[in-house]
């Protein structure tokens, strides 16, 4: 269950991070937790899931780039990941 830091997306004002899990159920549980937090913030990620991998990209479409909402959501996602990987 390893991950790296958030990275800038080439050619976009966005950040990206890949999250790895032991299996699909763990990945889906993580996505569900992120979805609930995103809904509270009214700020939603772009994401892609294949089996045990979840790729998340954050950007704010209203400002065509990064905003504090992206940074705050990234921090919350990292916290959720730390809980799910235990």
Coordinates of N, CA and C in Angstrom, one line a residue:
X1 N 0.8 -1.2 0.0 CA 0.0 0.0 0.0 C 0.9 1.2 0.0
X2 N 1.5 1.5 -1.1 CA 2.4 2.6 -1.1 C 1.8 3.8 -2.0
X3 N 2.2 5.0 -1.7 CA 1.8 6.1 -2.5 C 3.0 7.1 -2.5
X4 N 3.0 8.0 -3.4 CA 4.0 9.1 -3.5 C 3.3 10.4 -3.2
X5 N 4.1 11.4 -3.2 CA 3.5 12.8 -3.0 C 2.7 13.2 -4.2
X6 N 1.9 14.2 -4.0 CA 1.1 14.9 -5.1 C 2.1 15.5 -6.0
X7 N 1.8 15.3 -7.3 CA 2.7 15.9 -8.4 C 1.9 16.8 -9.3
X8 N 2.6 17.8 -9.8 CA 1.9 18.6 -10.8 C 1.7 17.8 -12.1
X9 N 0.5 18.1 -12.7 CA 0.2 17.5 -14.0 C 0.8 18.3 -15.1
X10 N 1.6 17.7 -16.0 CA 2.2 18.4 -17.1 C 1.1 18.9 -18.0
X11 N 1.2 20.2 -18.4 CA 0.3 20.8 -19.3 C -1.0 21.3 -18.7
X12 N -1.1 21.2 -17.4 CA -2.4 21.6 -16.7 C -2.1 22.2 -15.4
X13 N -2.9 23.0 -14.9 CA -2.8 23.5 -13.5 C -3.6 22.5 -12.7
X14 N -3.0 21.4 -12.3 CA -3.7 20.4 -11.6 C -2.6 19.6 -10.8
X15 N -3.0 18.8 -9.8 CA -2.1 17.9 -9.1 C -2.7 16.5 -9.2
X16 N -1.8 15.5 -9.1 CA -2.2 14.1 -9.3 C -1.5 13.2 -8.3
X17 N -2.1 12.2 -7.9 CA -1.5 11.2 -7.0 C -2.1 9.8 -7.3
X18 N -1.3 8.8 -7.2 CA -1.7 7.4 -7.3 C -1.7 6.7 -6.0
X19 N -2.8 6.0 -5.7 CA -3.0 5.3 -4.4 C -3.1 3.8 -4.7
X20 N -2.4 3.0 -4.0 CA -2.4 1.5 -4.2 C -2.9 0.8 -3.0
X21 N -3.7 -0.2 -3.2 CA -4.3 -1.0 -2.1 C -4.0 -2.5 -2.3
X22 N -4.4 -3.2 -1.3 CA -4.2 -4.7 -1.4 C -5.2 -5.3 -2.4
X23 N -6.4 -4.7 -2.6 CA -7.4 -5.3 -3.4 C -8.5 -4.3 -3.8
X24 N -9.4 -4.7 -4.6 CA -10.4 -3.8 -5.1 C -11.3 -3.3 -4.0
X25 N -11.7 -4.2 -3.0 CA -12.6 -3.8 -1.9 C -12.0 -2.6 -1.1
X26 N -10.7 -2.7 -0.8 CA -10.0 -1.6 -0.1 C -10.0 -0.4 -0.9
X27 N -9.7 -0.5 -2.2 CA -9.7 0.7 -3.1 C -11.1 1.3 -3.1
X28 N -12.1 0.5 -3.2 CA -13.5 1.0 -3.3 C -13.9 1.7 -2.0
X29 N -13.5 1.1 -0.9 CA -13.8 1.7 0.4 C -13.2 3.1 0.6
X30 N -11.9 3.2 0.1 CA -11.2 4.5 0.1 C -12.0 5.5 -0.8
X31 N -12.4 5.1 -2.0 CA -13.1 6.0 -2.9 C -14.4 6.4 -2.2
X32 N -15.1 5.5 -1.6 CA -16.3 5.9 -0.9 C -16.1 7.0 0.2
X33 N -15.1 6.8 1.0 CA -14.7 7.8 2.0 C -14.4 9.1 1.4
X34 N -13.6 9.1 0.3 CA -13.2 10.3 -0.4 C -14.5 11.0 -1.0
X35 N -15.4 10.2 -1.5 CA -16.6 10.7 -2.1 C -17.4 11.5 -1.1
X36 N -17.5 10.9 0.1 CA -18.3 11.5 1.2 C -17.7 12.9 1.6
X37 N -16.4 12.9 1.7 CA -15.7 14.1 2.1 C -15.8 15.2 1.0
X38 N -15.6 14.7 -0.2 CA -15.7 15.6 -1.4 C -17.1 16.3 -1.5
X39 N -18.1 15.5 -1.2 CA -19.5 16.0 -1.2 C -19.7 17.1 -0.1
X40 N -19.1 16.9 1.0 CA -19.2 17.9 2.1 C -18.6 19.2 1.7
X41 N -17.4 19.1 1.0 CA -16.7 20.3 0.5 C -17.3 20.9 -0.8
X42 N -18.2 20.1 -1.4 CA -18.7 20.5 -2.7 C -17.5 20.7 -3.7
X43 N -16.5 19.8 -3.6 CA -15.4 19.9 -4.5 C -15.0 18.5 -4.8
X44 N -15.1 18.1 -6.1 CA -15.0 16.7 -6.5 C -13.8 16.4 -7.3
X45 N -13.2 15.3 -7.1 CA -12.0 14.9 -7.8 C -12.3 14.3 -9.2
X46 N -11.3 14.3 -10.1 CA -11.3 13.5 -11.3 C -10.5 12.3 -10.8
X47 N -11.1 11.1 -11.1 CA -10.4 9.9 -10.7 C -10.7 8.7 -11.6
X48 N -9.8 7.7 -11.4 CA -9.8 6.5 -12.3 C -9.4 5.4 -11.4
X49 N -10.2 4.3 -11.5 CA -9.9 3.1 -10.6 C -9.8 1.9 -11.5
X50 N -8.8 1.1 -11.3 CA -8.6 -0.2 -11.9 C -8.1 -1.1 -10.7
X51 N -8.9 -2.1 -10.4 CA -8.7 -3.1 -9.4 C -8.2 -2.5 -8.1
X52 N -6.9 -2.5 -7.8 CA -6.4 -2.0 -6.5 C -5.7 -0.6 -6.6
X53 N -5.9 0.0 -7.7 CA -5.3 1.3 -8.0 C -6.3 2.4 -8.1
X54 N -6.1 3.6 -7.5 CA -7.0 4.7 -7.6 C -6.1 5.9 -8.0
X55 N -6.3 6.5 -9.2 CA -5.6 7.7 -9.6 C -6.5 8.9 -9.4
X56 N -6.0 9.9 -8.7 CA -6.8 11.1 -8.4 C -6.1 12.3 -9.0
X57 N -6.9 13.2 -9.7 CA -6.4 14.5 -10.2 C -7.3 15.5 -9.6
X58 N -6.7 16.6 -9.1 CA -7.4 17.7 -8.5 C -7.1 19.0 -9.2
X59 N -8.2 19.7 -9.6 CA -8.1 21.0 -10.2 C -9.4 21.7 -10.0
X60 N -9.4 23.0 -10.0 CA -10.7 23.8 -9.9 C -11.1 24.4 -11.2
X61 N -12.1 23.8 -11.8 CA -12.6 24.2 -13.1 C -13.0 25.7 -13.1
X62 N -13.6 26.2 -12.0 CA -14.1 27.6 -12.0 C -13.0 28.6 -12.2
X63 N -11.8 28.2 -11.7 CA -10.6 29.2 -11.9 C -9.6 28.7 -12.8
X64 N -9.9 27.6 -13.5 CA -9.0 27.0 -14.5 C -7.6 26.7 -13.9
X65 N -7.6 26.2 -12.7 CA -6.3 25.9 -12.1 C -6.4 25.4 -10.7
X66 N -5.4 25.5 -9.9 CA -5.4 25.1 -8.5 C -6.0 26.1 -7.6
X67 N -6.7 25.7 -6.6 CA -7.2 26.6 -5.6 C -7.0 26.0 -4.2
X68 N -7.3 26.8 -3.2 CA -7.1 26.3 -1.8 C -8.0 25.0 -1.6
X69 N -9.1 25.0 -2.3 CA -10.0 23.8 -2.2 C -9.3 22.5 -2.6
X70 N -8.4 22.6 -3.7 CA -7.6 21.5 -4.1 C -6.6 21.0 -3.0
X71 N -6.0 22.0 -2.5 CA -5.0 21.7 -1.4 C -5.6 21.1 -0.2
X72 N -6.8 21.7 0.2 CA -7.5 21.1 1.4 C -8.0 19.7 1.1
X73 N -8.5 19.5 -0.1 CA -9.0 18.2 -0.4 C -7.9 17.2 -0.5
X74 N -6.8 17.6 -1.1 CA -5.6 16.7 -1.1 C -5.2 16.3 0.3
X75 N -5.2 17.2 1.2 CA -4.8 16.9 2.6 C -5.8 15.9 3.2
X76 N -7.1 16.1 2.9 CA -8.1 15.2 3.5 C -8.0 13.9 2.9
X77 N -7.7 13.8 1.6 CA -7.5 12.5 0.9 C -6.3 11.8 1.5
X78 N -5.2 12.5 1.7 CA -4.1 11.8 2.4 C -4.4 11.3 3.7
X79 N -5.2 12.0 4.5 CA -5.6 11.6 5.8 C -6.5 10.3 5.7
X80 N -7.4 10.3 4.8 CA -8.3 9.2 4.5 C -7.5 8.0 4.1
X81 N -6.5 8.2 3.3 CA -5.6 7.1 2.9 C -4.8 6.5 4.1
X82 N -4.4 7.4 5.0 CA -3.6 6.9 6.1 C -4.5 6.0 7.0
X83 N -5.8 6.3 7.1 CA -6.7 5.5 7.8 C -7.0 4.1 7.1
X84 N -7.2 4.2 5.8 CA -7.5 3.0 5.1 C -6.4 2.0 4.9
X85 N -5.1 2.5 5.0 CA -4.0 1.6 4.7 C -3.6 0.9 6.0
X86 N -4.2 1.2 7.1 CA -3.8 0.5 8.4 C -4.3 -0.9 8.4

